[in-house]
XYZ file of C-alpha atoms in Angstrom:
148
model
C -0.033 0.057 0.037
C 1.494 3.459 -0.788
C 2.893 5.402 1.775
C 0.558 8.389 3.379
C 1.455 10.687 4.907
C -1.557 12.933 7.139
C -0.890 15.890 5.113
C -0.950 14.640 2.220
C -4.404 12.711 2.439
C -5.465 16.025 4.235
C -4.625 18.370 0.952
C -6.336 14.942 -1.362
C -9.336 14.622 0.624
C -9.783 18.636 0.853
C -9.135 18.172 -3.285
C -11.313 15.446 -4.123
C -14.765 17.498 -1.843
C -13.999 20.488 -4.117
C -14.718 18.709 -6.945
C -18.196 17.699 -7.922
C -17.778 13.812 -7.062
C -16.808 14.750 -4.097
C -19.400 17.273 -2.923
C -22.361 14.667 -3.778
C -21.232 11.856 -2.733
C -19.996 13.405 0.496
C -23.820 15.182 0.683
C -25.151 11.314 0.081
C -22.611 9.721 3.038
C -23.366 13.079 5.662
C -27.288 12.446 5.076
C -27.707 9.227 4.634
C -25.899 9.597 8.414
C -28.573 11.800 9.333
C -31.475 9.518 8.048
C -29.807 6.436 10.660
C -29.777 8.500 13.743
C -33.342 9.548 12.827
C -34.364 6.105 12.090
C -32.543 4.866 15.511
C -34.428 7.324 17.505
C -37.666 6.062 15.764
C -36.361 2.345 16.930
C -37.051 1.613 12.347
C -35.836 -1.178 10.901
C -35.056 0.806 8.003
C -31.622 1.194 9.442
C -30.145 -1.349 7.579
C -30.928 0.742 4.392
C -29.374 3.834 6.184
C -26.832 2.217 6.891
C -25.664 0.420 3.646
C -26.211 4.224 1.826
C -23.519 5.441 4.154
C -21.433 2.865 3.547
C -21.232 2.509 0.647
C -21.522 6.174 -0.378
C -17.856 6.530 2.002
C -16.128 3.700 -0.265
C -16.890 5.119 -2.714
C -15.629 8.395 -1.634
C -12.253 6.613 -0.674
C -11.717 4.957 -3.681
C -12.175 7.694 -6.073
C -10.436 10.040 -4.289
C -7.342 7.724 -3.512
C -8.070 6.829 -7.292
C -7.944 3.308 -6.789
C -10.403 3.733 -9.891
C -7.797 3.638 -12.513
C -5.884 0.895 -10.325
C -8.432 -1.639 -10.014
C -9.691 -1.706 -13.809
C -11.575 -5.115 -13.827
C -14.346 -3.419 -11.681
C -16.444 -1.154 -14.408
C -16.778 1.728 -12.073
C -19.125 3.997 -13.681
C -21.354 1.103 -13.863
C -21.556 0.265 -10.245
C -21.560 3.503 -8.830
C -24.725 4.312 -11.444
C -26.098 0.731 -10.052
C -25.361 2.424 -6.560
C -26.746 5.867 -7.336
C -30.184 3.910 -8.934
C -30.815 1.484 -6.069
C -30.528 4.193 -2.799
C -32.547 6.859 -4.915
C -35.085 3.969 -5.152
C -35.277 3.468 -2.189
C -34.798 6.663 -0.064
C -37.601 7.696 -2.379
C -40.424 4.724 -1.152
C -39.308 4.288 2.794
C -39.552 8.038 3.171
C -42.760 8.544 1.953
C -43.532 5.508 3.532
C -42.180 7.045 6.531
C -43.552 10.009 6.711
C -47.846 8.843 5.808
C -46.798 6.443 8.188
C -46.076 8.900 11.019
C -48.076 11.880 9.741
C -50.334 12.041 12.811
C -48.418 10.523 15.595
C -46.141 12.118 17.833
C -42.182 11.368 17.534
C -40.618 13.629 15.428
C -37.734 11.671 14.194
C -39.763 9.149 11.535
C -40.569 12.551 10.148
C -37.721 14.108 10.476
C -36.098 11.610 8.839
C -38.687 10.702 6.391
C -37.456 14.411 5.078
C -34.241 13.958 4.979
C -34.419 11.008 3.522
C -36.456 12.522 0.684
C -33.844 15.001 0.286
C -30.773 12.089 0.436
C -33.270 10.438 -2.838
C -33.497 13.778 -4.438
C -29.057 13.996 -3.887
C -28.666 10.193 -5.338
C -31.116 10.958 -7.500
C -28.659 13.830 -9.235
C -25.993 11.418 -8.493
C -27.572 8.849 -11.381
C -28.217 11.660 -13.629
C -24.597 13.090 -13.839
C -23.521 9.973 -13.883
C -25.741 8.700 -16.541
C -23.842 11.793 -18.408
C -20.346 10.392 -17.813
C -21.639 6.874 -19.527
C -22.741 9.125 -22.629
C -19.803 10.803 -23.066
C -17.550 8.676 -22.895
C -19.869 5.849 -25.239
C -19.709 8.482 -27.534
C -15.496 9.358 -26.830
C -15.301 5.578 -28.167
C -17.860 5.454 -30.768
C -15.554 8.424 -32.606
C -12.201 6.492 -32.116
C -13.618 3.324 -33.257
C -14.113 0.700 -30.108
């Protein structure tokens, strides 16, 4: 493994967060953490979905930040990232609507807050899906122009 000092890691982290993909993945991970906290407080069984979304967003953040995607060529990272974003966009929208309507007239605020934050997270995942589709289309057009 490459030796990375704390300052070089911090520089990579800061520079990656300044990119569009870095901001999206960081927002996905932080929103998933907030949703996880709300669902945990309300004892919801949907915590597993938020844990998975947070874990995968953080993992992809680390993979893309360290350029591991360029070294591990046997995985098609764009398609893997696309599937992750689509699945969690759909999960968040459906689960958040269920949480909001199920707890609409009850006193606890945590399920409603988790539902609202989950809808926002679903929108962020959907936007991530949109940006990935743009990249997939541009890479396909480049391959067609090269003749691959």
